[in-house]
Amino acid sequence: MITSESPATTPLFKMSGVSKRYGGVHALENAELTVKPGRIHAILGENGAGKSTLIKIMAGVVAPDEGQMLLNGRPVSFRSPAEACAAGVTCVFQELSLIPDLSVADNICIAAPPRHFGLINRKAQRAIAEEMLARAGAEDVHPRALVKDLSLSRRQLVEIAKALAWKPRILILDEGTSALTATDVAKVFSVLRRLRSEGLALLYISHRMQEIAELADECTVLRNGRNVMSFAAGTRSGSEIVEMMIGREYSNAFPPKPARATADTAPPPLECRKLCWGDSLRDISLAVGRGEVVGLGGLDGQGQREMLLALFGVLRGTTGSVLVDGKPVTLTSPAVARSKHIGMALIPEDRKTEGLMLEMTVRENLSFAVLDRVSKGGVIDRKKEGQLIDEMVQLLAIKTAGFDIPVSELSGGNQQKVVIAKWLMRRPRIVLLNDPTRGIDVGTKQEIYQLLRRLAEAGAAILFYSTDYDELIGCCDRVLVFYKGSIVRELRDGGITQHALVASALNVEGEKAESAA
Amino acid sequence: MKEWRYRLHERRGTLMAAAVFFVMFAIYVSNHPAGLTSNVVQTAANKGVLLAFVAMAQTLVVITAGIDLSVGMIFILTNALASWVVLGTAVETAFGVIAVLTTGLFCGALNGLIVIYGRLQPIVATIATGAIFFGIALLLRPFPGGSVNEELADLMTGKIFGTVPASLIALAAIVLVIWVPFSRSIIGRTAYASGSSETAAYMSGLPIRRAKFTAYTLAGLLASIGGLFLTFFTFTGEAALASGNAYTLFSIASVVLGGVSLFGGKGSAIGAVFGALAFRTIGDLLFVFDFDPLWQPLFQGVVLLVAVSLGAFGLFRVRNRLEWFG
Amino acid sequence: MSNVTREEPVSSSPKIARRLDPAIATAFGCIILLLIIGSFYSTSFLSPQYLLQQLKVASFLGVIATGMMIVILLGQIDLSVPWSIAVGGMMACAAAAYGPAGEVLAIPFGIVCGMAIGLANGIGVAYLRIPSMIITLATNAVAQGLMVLYTGGFSPQDSATFAMRYLATGFLLPAIPNAVLIWAVIGSGTVFALTRTTFGRSVYGIGNRESAAYLSGINTRRIVLIAFIASGALSAFGGALLAGYASKAAQSMGDAYLLPSIAAVVLGGTSILGGRGSYLGTVAGVILITLLQSILSVMQMPEAGRQIIYGTVIIAMLLLYGRSPANR
Amino acid sequence: EPEIVSGPAAEAECFVPWTAETKFFKFPKKDAPYRIALANGYIANTWRIQMIQTAKAYASQPEVASKLKEFKVVSTGEDVPAQISAINNFIDSGYDAIVVNAQNPTAFGPVIKRAKQAGVILVAFDNILDTEDAINVNVDQKGLGVLWANWLAKHLPDGGKVLEVRGVPGTSVDTDRHNGIHETFAATGKKWDVVEVLGKWDDPTAQKATADAIAVHKKFDGITAQGGDTGVVQAMIDAGHPFVPFGGETENGFRKFCAKHAAEGLKCSSAGTGPAQVAVAIKTAIAALEGQVVPQSIKLPLAIVEDPNFKEGQDFYPDQSDNFFVGNAFPTCGINFTAQEIMGQSKENQ
Ligand SMILES: Nc1ncnc2c1ncn2[C@@H]1O[C@H](COP(=O)(O)OP(=O)(O)OP(=O)(O)O)[C@@H](O)[C@H]1O
Ligand SMILES: Nc1ncnc2c1ncn2[C@@H]1O[C@H](COP(=O)(O)OP(=O)(O)OP(=O)(O)O)[C@@H](O)[C@H]1O
Ligand SMILES: [Mg+2]
Ligand SMILES: [Mg+2]
């Protein structure tokens, strides 16, 4: 069926009717994808649209439930990443697959190191590593350095170099630039362009529309696991593409923001001045008022997480001051941060490692953060615990078959609700949220937005980090945009738009100013 | 950073262990009534090498983020076996040696099978196999006794050219023949990788099970080489429960002193060898300093406590407390 | 998409029949099997006298394994148990040398000494983050050194006090040895602590996910510290009871309890990685190990055979129910 | 090195040859003062600590101290190679004599060779060496078994059911005592039903094993135990087992029980040798260095106390620890420490 096409546009790889389900979630449904050599193919979609799932299937990490894949016209199915790589399909994953305790050179050649007499030839390996690092534009990374000692952006480049060592025909980058600075991004782009000219097929996933406009030859948009459309780059406007990705009006999803009382003379519940922590936080000053929802924006990894962790007492060696209700406080641990006179709560980013004890019961998880309140002299008052839990479960409409089943048996969204509920039980006055809606379905998201608003109305001060711009737009009274550990811009009310967020996140003006200086 | 700095960094644990050992040994020798004679070195070497083999064995398993609490018992079992079979003519002796090493390999492989395919936690699985190995050792040697080809034994525990202890040469040879190829092979690298991050290793398509199995099996082999040397050193076999347990525990201490992380993925058997030699020198220090005999066990305990606490200093560099939890 | 249908949220905990943990069921099954096998050798194995005797002997291991279990639930291990036992027994007896006050304070003093060892372990693990396997090994060596020094230097008194003897061998209730009562009391205390107190919840939480527990505002370091102190205290109390049982304390009295206490906990279904396990399982594990040792001893099985059977039984049982889930 | 001579030994009443065939050594005379070392293995039990205290006390007695330039003690723990290395180190450092409590009797072949070459005198005691090239200071372990069995045979003229609580399996001491018991029983021609359990010379272990055995076998007519005897009696009391004749070791606690319950049927033979054998070993080493004739293998007298002769304050000490071994004097060698003297003495030294 592909014979009639000219060689230049002959698909190298074709995927059709591919579906993948995780429990009740359709991560992919009937997905189609055609990849041609010498082209950069962008895949677009919201968080959770199924992009990563799609390329994991291509790369042999995940087995599809149905559908078929053709490589050079021949049906293939990969049982492991190694098989896919050997066939020429190599992926740079969103979660890095580097081994922290091994050197860069070891990592680059991990799967098929050069050998003589059966042993790894380190000289040859070194040569390969240097070559690949150069191709990936990371000449400054020493091949003997240990991966765990590298910064995140260097690791990304090493990951690309590692992929190149496979001599792939199809190279996939899943948000391969999300942690990179603009200069590094430019470097990677030139590398990618060169690879394109060498005839590789490139699949590129990114949330940065700008990059896609600059780089892509073709685009495919996914939404809720389905193909929306494939088209040649430049044939659709940016806003059309966003429309396709989102496919709905966002205003509906969010509760209305109340008009803010203007003159609140009381000291703000949370304020910090000149907060610094290494390179990740530089002179951060901000204040969150009663009933206010303040968003943290910007690209991922610009210091937003560190900001929340610093406030919650997790980081050592922070400088600057934090004031709660106008009084300076010293935050040395989460135990202090949650204490009565401070009343902070942090909804963590990764519920599996930071939020829940997966093997413990729903009850135990829910009451974990309020153990001090439901107990007397260290003995848990089961009745009081039960009441509180009942209330909270009602409030958040958590769907569970009972309180005494392991929380791991709940669906992801309900697990996330448990994490939130466990903190709401403390009735916190300051709520820090670290990207709480990741991997959660739309309905649950809406409930969470409403809850946020209700909390704010009840007087809480809320600091809300999200990687999803729509959420920031829909939920926040103000958004502070982070860039390289500093707040570069404050957006308020009507000023919080997709464009403003993206522009300030990339620090377009700032970069320009920097390069001009 | 300069190239040499990376080399230094890569080997920091090993170099630290070596430095600790050399300092301790220098203190020991300079206070020894006989001074630095080849006899003194030979005595220290013969004693140190035994633990060094067991510590190397432990290292292989620890690198994969496992632990082998049966190494001491494999050591004892192969000692008991060697005292029966490493005897007679050169050919018979050679077969005896092969039988001993094969037994060690087999014990290690059994651990590997149980841990990898039985999916049991290494701590408990190897406690249990350790009991079995010890039981077999007792069957072989209900009473201490037996003998060994004394020519071979003298050769292996003697001196070459009248100066260099043969046991050290043997240790170096084993490092060259087993450890170096292992650490430079794909299997060895996989062992490191799976100890460092099993998910990343899987994502990179590495043969994880094969690597772990090899690590456990080679650990058995190395422990049996230790058992063989114990036989050369003592001329007998003995199923001593206490020494079996002691060598297991000492091997863990040596591995930690040698800069190998108990969480896996980091360290080298050469470091563990120096760790073992340093650990043994702690005992030797008793000899040169005039401790009241009743204070000796306390002294050894305190030195061990201090040595293992040294590693904690890295902790104060951690700036994100979440990193405590690995 | 806004009209998401929702089930009625569950209001109160439904009475889900508590699933009997297969590990515990298997362990109790093995106990019965052992007794049946034993009864072919001699029907005395089924006599109440023998069973009570076993229960009494198991109590000592039970008390010690209780401390080990708390530490294992955290995902740690305590290798200083042998000399914590010896320290407990010896120091309790030593205190008795100091007049009537010493007699009274003997057991508490022994326990306090055990707690000191636990404190050192706890500081090492919780605050210095030294792997528990290695710090407890070192404190064990230090404790041994101290006891050798003490025995040689202080003409020690090592006879158990009346109270120790009474607790270990006396009868408060007819037919039920006090040791068993003590184990029952400590056991129910532990069950209560593990299931009904904030401490217990925190222990399981830390064993499951230390980072999540920390971020929930639990003072994880303090909990770990307390757990190690508890382990030291229980080992030392076990030592005091053993001294009472034998009427005297001796240096080597703890050697035989390290591996059995770990084995008992793990055979009872507690995960060596922490976070999972119930005390009932540990009870089963303790009885199983004690019974196995006793039956092999009475059958005059040679030591070699005992070790082999012992190891094989542990592996066989763990293969039955102790396997970690297959990954991928 | 040593000249093989014919007896008798210098202090014939102390240096008693093991058998009529025992060789006698005469080492070349060296001039005092001497450097003597004690290479101990395991240290963490009362017996060993008592032994080391005795050695120190003996070496500091004026007439002994005057002959010594240095007396050094090293305990290497349970690891045989460590002990071998310690002895090698003593040899290399030029000590004149080394006294050893060997961790394994068969493992010291290479050391013995080396000592011989260097002209160093090796004297082993307690756990002796399997060799004719070093001096062994021996306790007649088998004789002890014979003694106990004879005691039981005397009290049970028709044979009967006997509980034998053994020691640490695999050690020669355990095997010798066991063989002594069984050969003696066999020689009586009566019917003996011996139930063996392992007590490991340890009170709690022995107590547990005894309790189990009583629970299963209900009643024994006699008991013999190699160690942990206090625990064995305790187990009998706990189980309400009637008191029966008992052949056992010399622990103070055991003797206390024997004295207290003799009237109820606990007829004891308590025999053994205490930790003071180290003093005999040192004495032998000095004698050998002085060029006196000493047997290659010395037989220590057993300290025996049998029923009705248990005397308070001499054979047992009611106020003292249960743990120490009372049979600790060798009057024929002029060594007269009581155990509690040893332990008490260094308290004042501290
Ligand atoms: N291992 C898994 N188990 C359960 N659900 C999963 C799993 N992996 C993905 N999902 C679900 O499948 C859906 C698609 O996920 P996928 O990772 O492909 O999204 P994505 O488009 O890559 O999003 P992002 O832009 O955030 O990376 C999501 O709803 C996600 O929650
Ligand atoms: N772990 C490593 N990562 C990257 N390059 C390495 C590594 N080990 C060695 N090399 C490089 O490989 C080349 C030769 O390897 P070789 O095994 O001889 O190492 P080397 O430089 O002699 O260091 P070593 O001291 O480890 O042997 C050298 O250029 C060296 O820098
Ligand atoms: Mg993704
Ligand atoms: Mg080199």
PDB file of C-alpha atoms in Angstrom, chain C residues 87-225:
ATOM      1  CA  VAL C  87      23.905  -7.114  78.804  1.00  0.00           C
ATOM      2  CA  GLY C  88      20.311  -7.235  80.035  1.00  0.00           C
ATOM      3  CA  GLY C  89      20.816 -10.465  81.923  1.00  0.00           C
ATOM      4  CA  MET C  90      24.225  -9.635  83.321  1.00  0.00           C
ATOM      5  CA  MET C  91      23.447  -6.087  84.338  1.00  0.00           C
ATOM      6  CA  ALA C  92      20.214  -7.110  86.010  1.00  0.00           C
ATOM      7  CA  CYS C  93      22.109  -9.654  88.050  1.00  0.00           C
ATOM      8  CA  ALA C  94      24.846  -7.162  88.744  1.00  0.00           C
ATOM      9  CA  ALA C  95      22.434  -4.623  90.132  1.00  0.00           C
ATOM     10  CA  ALA C  96      21.158  -7.233  92.538  1.00  0.00           C
ATOM     11  CA  ALA C  97      24.488  -7.086  94.334  1.00  0.00           C
ATOM     12  CA  TYR C  98      23.655  -3.658  95.667  1.00  0.00           C
ATOM     13  CA  GLY C  99      21.392  -4.447  98.542  1.00  0.00           C
ATOM     14  CA  PRO C 100      17.614  -4.523  98.586  1.00  0.00           C
ATOM     15  CA  ALA C 101      17.361  -1.477  96.355  1.00  0.00           C
ATOM     16  CA  GLY C 102      19.479  -3.310  93.832  1.00  0.00           C
ATOM     17  CA  GLU C 103      17.183  -6.327  94.072  1.00  0.00           C
ATOM     18  CA  VAL C 104      14.202  -4.180  93.275  1.00  0.00           C
ATOM     19  CA  LEU C 105      15.874  -2.232  90.513  1.00  0.00           C
ATOM     20  CA  ALA C 106      17.612  -5.238  88.990  1.00  0.00           C
ATOM     21  CA  ILE C 107      15.294  -5.813  86.057  1.00  0.00           C
ATOM     22  CA  PRO C 108      14.755  -2.123  85.294  1.00  0.00           C
ATOM     23  CA  PHE C 109      18.484  -1.574  85.397  1.00  0.00           C
ATOM     24  CA  GLY C 110      19.099  -4.403  82.961  1.00  0.00           C
ATOM     25  CA  ILE C 111      16.461  -2.976  80.658  1.00  0.00           C
ATOM     26  CA  VAL C 112      17.956   0.503  80.857  1.00  0.00           C
ATOM     27  CA  CYS C 113      21.333  -0.891  79.826  1.00  0.00           C
ATOM     28  CA  GLY C 114      19.701  -2.589  76.859  1.00  0.00           C
ATOM     29  CA  MET C 115      18.011   0.684  75.996  1.00  0.00           C
ATOM     30  CA  ALA C 116      21.409   2.367  75.962  1.00  0.00           C
ATOM     31  CA  ILE C 117      22.550  -0.040  73.268  1.00  0.00           C
ATOM     32  CA  GLY C 118      19.331   0.615  71.407  1.00  0.00           C
ATOM     33  CA  LEU C 119      19.922   4.325  71.743  1.00  0.00           C
ATOM     34  CA  ALA C 120      23.342   4.011  70.126  1.00  0.00           C
ATOM     35  CA  ASN C 121      21.841   1.950  67.310  1.00  0.00           C
ATOM     36  CA  GLY C 122      18.997   4.382  66.877  1.00  0.00           C
ATOM     37  CA  ILE C 123      21.240   7.412  66.701  1.00  0.00           C
ATOM     38  CA  GLY C 124      23.419   5.649  64.161  1.00  0.00           C
ATOM     39  CA  VAL C 125      20.506   4.610  61.978  1.00  0.00           C
ATOM     40  CA  ALA C 126      18.152   7.564  62.359  1.00  0.00           C
ATOM     41  CA  TYR C 127      20.487  10.508  62.687  1.00  0.00           C
ATOM     42  CA  LEU C 128      23.706   9.375  61.025  1.00  0.00           C
ATOM     43  CA  ARG C 129      21.911   7.141  58.555  1.00  0.00           C
ATOM     44  CA  ILE C 130      24.451   4.355  58.847  1.00  0.00           C
ATOM     45  CA  PRO C 131      22.971   1.121  57.476  1.00  0.00           C
ATOM     46  CA  SER C 132      21.454  -0.702  60.446  1.00  0.00           C
ATOM     47  CA  MET C 133      23.129  -3.919  59.463  1.00  0.00           C
ATOM     48  CA  ILE C 134      26.537  -2.427  60.103  1.00  0.00           C
ATOM     49  CA  ILE C 135      25.970  -0.088  63.037  1.00  0.00           C
ATOM     50  CA  THR C 136      24.230  -2.772  65.060  1.00  0.00           C
ATOM     51  CA  LEU C 137      27.084  -5.122  64.275  1.00  0.00           C
ATOM     52  CA  ALA C 138      29.499  -2.581  65.702  1.00  0.00           C
ATOM     53  CA  THR C 139      27.490  -1.850  68.846  1.00  0.00           C
ATOM     54  CA  ASN C 140      27.232  -5.586  69.382  1.00  0.00           C
ATOM     55  CA  ALA C 141      31.021  -5.775  69.387  1.00  0.00           C
ATOM     56  CA  VAL C 142      31.271  -2.846  71.772  1.00  0.00           C
ATOM     57  CA  ALA C 143      28.721  -4.389  74.121  1.00  0.00           C
ATOM     58  CA  GLN C 144      30.687  -7.600  74.119  1.00  0.00           C
ATOM     59  CA  GLY C 145      33.864  -5.705  74.927  1.00  0.00           C
ATOM     60  CA  LEU C 146      32.174  -3.940  77.810  1.00  0.00           C
ATOM     61  CA  MET C 147      30.858  -7.171  79.262  1.00  0.00           C
ATOM     62  CA  VAL C 148      34.229  -8.900  79.063  1.00  0.00           C
ATOM     63  CA  LEU C 149      35.802  -5.952  80.786  1.00  0.00           C
ATOM     64  CA  TYR C 150      33.105  -5.855  83.366  1.00  0.00           C
ATOM     65  CA  THR C 151      33.242  -9.551  84.154  1.00  0.00           C
ATOM     66  CA  GLY C 152      36.973  -9.501  84.516  1.00  0.00           C
ATOM     67  CA  GLY C 153      37.190  -6.351  86.488  1.00  0.00           C
ATOM     68  CA  PHE C 154      34.346  -6.310  88.939  1.00  0.00           C
ATOM     69  CA  SER C 155      33.878  -9.662  90.554  1.00  0.00           C
ATOM     70  CA  PRO C 156      30.387  -9.690  89.249  1.00  0.00           C
ATOM     71  CA  GLN C 157      27.355 -11.043  90.900  1.00  0.00           C
ATOM     72  CA  ASP C 158      25.560 -13.149  88.370  1.00  0.00           C
ATOM     73  CA  SER C 159      22.823 -14.883  90.312  1.00  0.00           C
ATOM     74  CA  ALA C 160      19.354 -13.958  89.293  1.00  0.00           C
ATOM     75  CA  THR C 161      17.177 -12.225  91.805  1.00  0.00           C
ATOM     76  CA  PHE C 162      14.057 -13.808  93.177  1.00  0.00           C
ATOM     77  CA  ALA C 163      11.931 -11.548  91.025  1.00  0.00           C
ATOM     78  CA  MET C 164      13.710 -12.622  87.868  1.00  0.00           C
ATOM     79  CA  ARG C 165      13.349 -16.251  88.792  1.00  0.00           C
ATOM     80  CA  TYR C 166       9.730 -15.808  89.659  1.00  0.00           C
ATOM     81  CA  LEU C 167       8.947 -14.068  86.406  1.00  0.00           C
ATOM     82  CA  ALA C 168      10.726 -16.691  84.355  1.00  0.00           C
ATOM     83  CA  THR C 169       9.776 -19.870  86.143  1.00  0.00           C
ATOM     84  CA  GLY C 170       7.057 -19.177  88.682  1.00  0.00           C
ATOM     85  CA  PHE C 171       3.320 -19.593  88.446  1.00  0.00           C
ATOM     86  CA  LEU C 172       0.943 -16.784  89.199  1.00  0.00           C
ATOM     87  CA  LEU C 173      -1.957 -18.665  87.722  1.00  0.00           C
ATOM     88  CA  PRO C 174      -2.054 -22.391  88.170  1.00  0.00           C
ATOM     89  CA  ALA C 175      -0.594 -24.316  85.241  1.00  0.00           C
ATOM     90  CA  ILE C 176       0.313 -21.256  83.226  1.00  0.00           C
ATOM     91  CA  PRO C 177       3.963 -20.351  83.548  1.00  0.00           C
ATOM     92  CA  ASN C 178       4.649 -16.714  84.296  1.00  0.00           C
ATOM     93  CA  ALA C 179       6.929 -16.462  81.298  1.00  0.00           C
ATOM     94  CA  VAL C 180       3.968 -17.202  79.084  1.00  0.00           C
ATOM     95  CA  LEU C 181       1.921 -14.570  80.895  1.00  0.00           C
ATOM     96  CA  ILE C 182       4.678 -12.055  80.369  1.00  0.00           C
ATOM     97  CA  TRP C 183       4.875 -12.847  76.709  1.00  0.00           C
ATOM     98  CA  ALA C 184       1.119 -12.515  76.513  1.00  0.00           C
ATOM     99  CA  VAL C 185       1.278  -9.135  78.211  1.00  0.00           C
ATOM    100  CA  ILE C 186       4.128  -7.874  76.046  1.00  0.00           C
ATOM    101  CA  GLY C 187       2.488  -9.353  73.009  1.00  0.00           C
ATOM    102  CA  SER C 188      -0.837  -7.675  73.627  1.00  0.00           C
ATOM    103  CA  GLY C 189       0.981  -4.465  74.435  1.00  0.00           C
ATOM    104  CA  THR C 190       2.775  -4.718  71.118  1.00  0.00           C
ATOM    105  CA  VAL C 191      -0.380  -5.512  69.213  1.00  0.00           C
ATOM    106  CA  PHE C 192      -1.978  -2.516  70.844  1.00  0.00           C
ATOM    107  CA  ALA C 193       1.005  -0.303  70.115  1.00  0.00           C
ATOM    108  CA  LEU C 194       1.236  -1.438  66.531  1.00  0.00           C
ATOM    109  CA  THR C 195      -2.437  -1.189  65.703  1.00  0.00           C
ATOM    110  CA  ARG C 196      -3.877   1.439  67.982  1.00  0.00           C
ATOM    111  CA  THR C 197      -1.235   4.032  68.593  1.00  0.00           C
ATOM    112  CA  THR C 198       0.336   6.758  66.550  1.00  0.00           C
ATOM    113  CA  PHE C 199       3.674   5.064  67.130  1.00  0.00           C
ATOM    114  CA  GLY C 200       2.509   1.856  65.495  1.00  0.00           C
ATOM    115  CA  ARG C 201       0.974   3.637  62.533  1.00  0.00           C
ATOM    116  CA  SER C 202       4.175   5.569  62.075  1.00  0.00           C
ATOM    117  CA  VAL C 203       6.255   2.400  62.206  1.00  0.00           C
ATOM    118  CA  TYR C 204       4.253   0.801  59.424  1.00  0.00           C
ATOM    119  CA  GLY C 205       4.244   4.078  57.519  1.00  0.00           C
ATOM    120  CA  ILE C 206       7.996   4.441  57.698  1.00  0.00           C
ATOM    121  CA  GLY C 207       8.483   0.821  56.727  1.00  0.00           C
ATOM    122  CA  ASN C 208       6.254   1.339  53.719  1.00  0.00           C
ATOM    123  CA  ARG C 209       7.558   4.674  52.501  1.00  0.00           C
ATOM    124  CA  GLU C 210       9.844   6.630  54.705  1.00  0.00           C
ATOM    125  CA  SER C 211       9.735   9.692  52.473  1.00  0.00           C
ATOM    126  CA  ALA C 212       5.936   9.793  52.499  1.00  0.00           C
ATOM    127  CA  ALA C 213       5.892   9.434  56.262  1.00  0.00           C
ATOM    128  CA  TYR C 214       8.401  12.235  56.596  1.00  0.00           C
ATOM    129  CA  LEU C 215       6.427  14.521  54.315  1.00  0.00           C
ATOM    130  CA  SER C 216       3.310  13.765  56.338  1.00  0.00           C
ATOM    131  CA  GLY C 217       4.981  15.531  59.205  1.00  0.00           C
ATOM    132  CA  ILE C 218       5.939  12.440  61.158  1.00  0.00           C
ATOM    133  CA  ASN C 219       9.148  12.810  63.089  1.00  0.00           C
ATOM    134  CA  THR C 220      10.571   9.739  61.430  1.00  0.00           C
ATOM    135  CA  ARG C 221      13.917   9.954  63.129  1.00  0.00           C
ATOM    136  CA  ARG C 222      12.361   9.883  66.547  1.00  0.00           C
ATOM    137  CA  ILE C 223      10.212   6.895  65.660  1.00  0.00           C
ATOM    138  CA  VAL C 224      13.227   4.987  64.359  1.00  0.00           C
ATOM    139  CA  LEU C 225      15.142   5.891  67.481  1.00  0.00           C
TER     140      LEU C 225
END
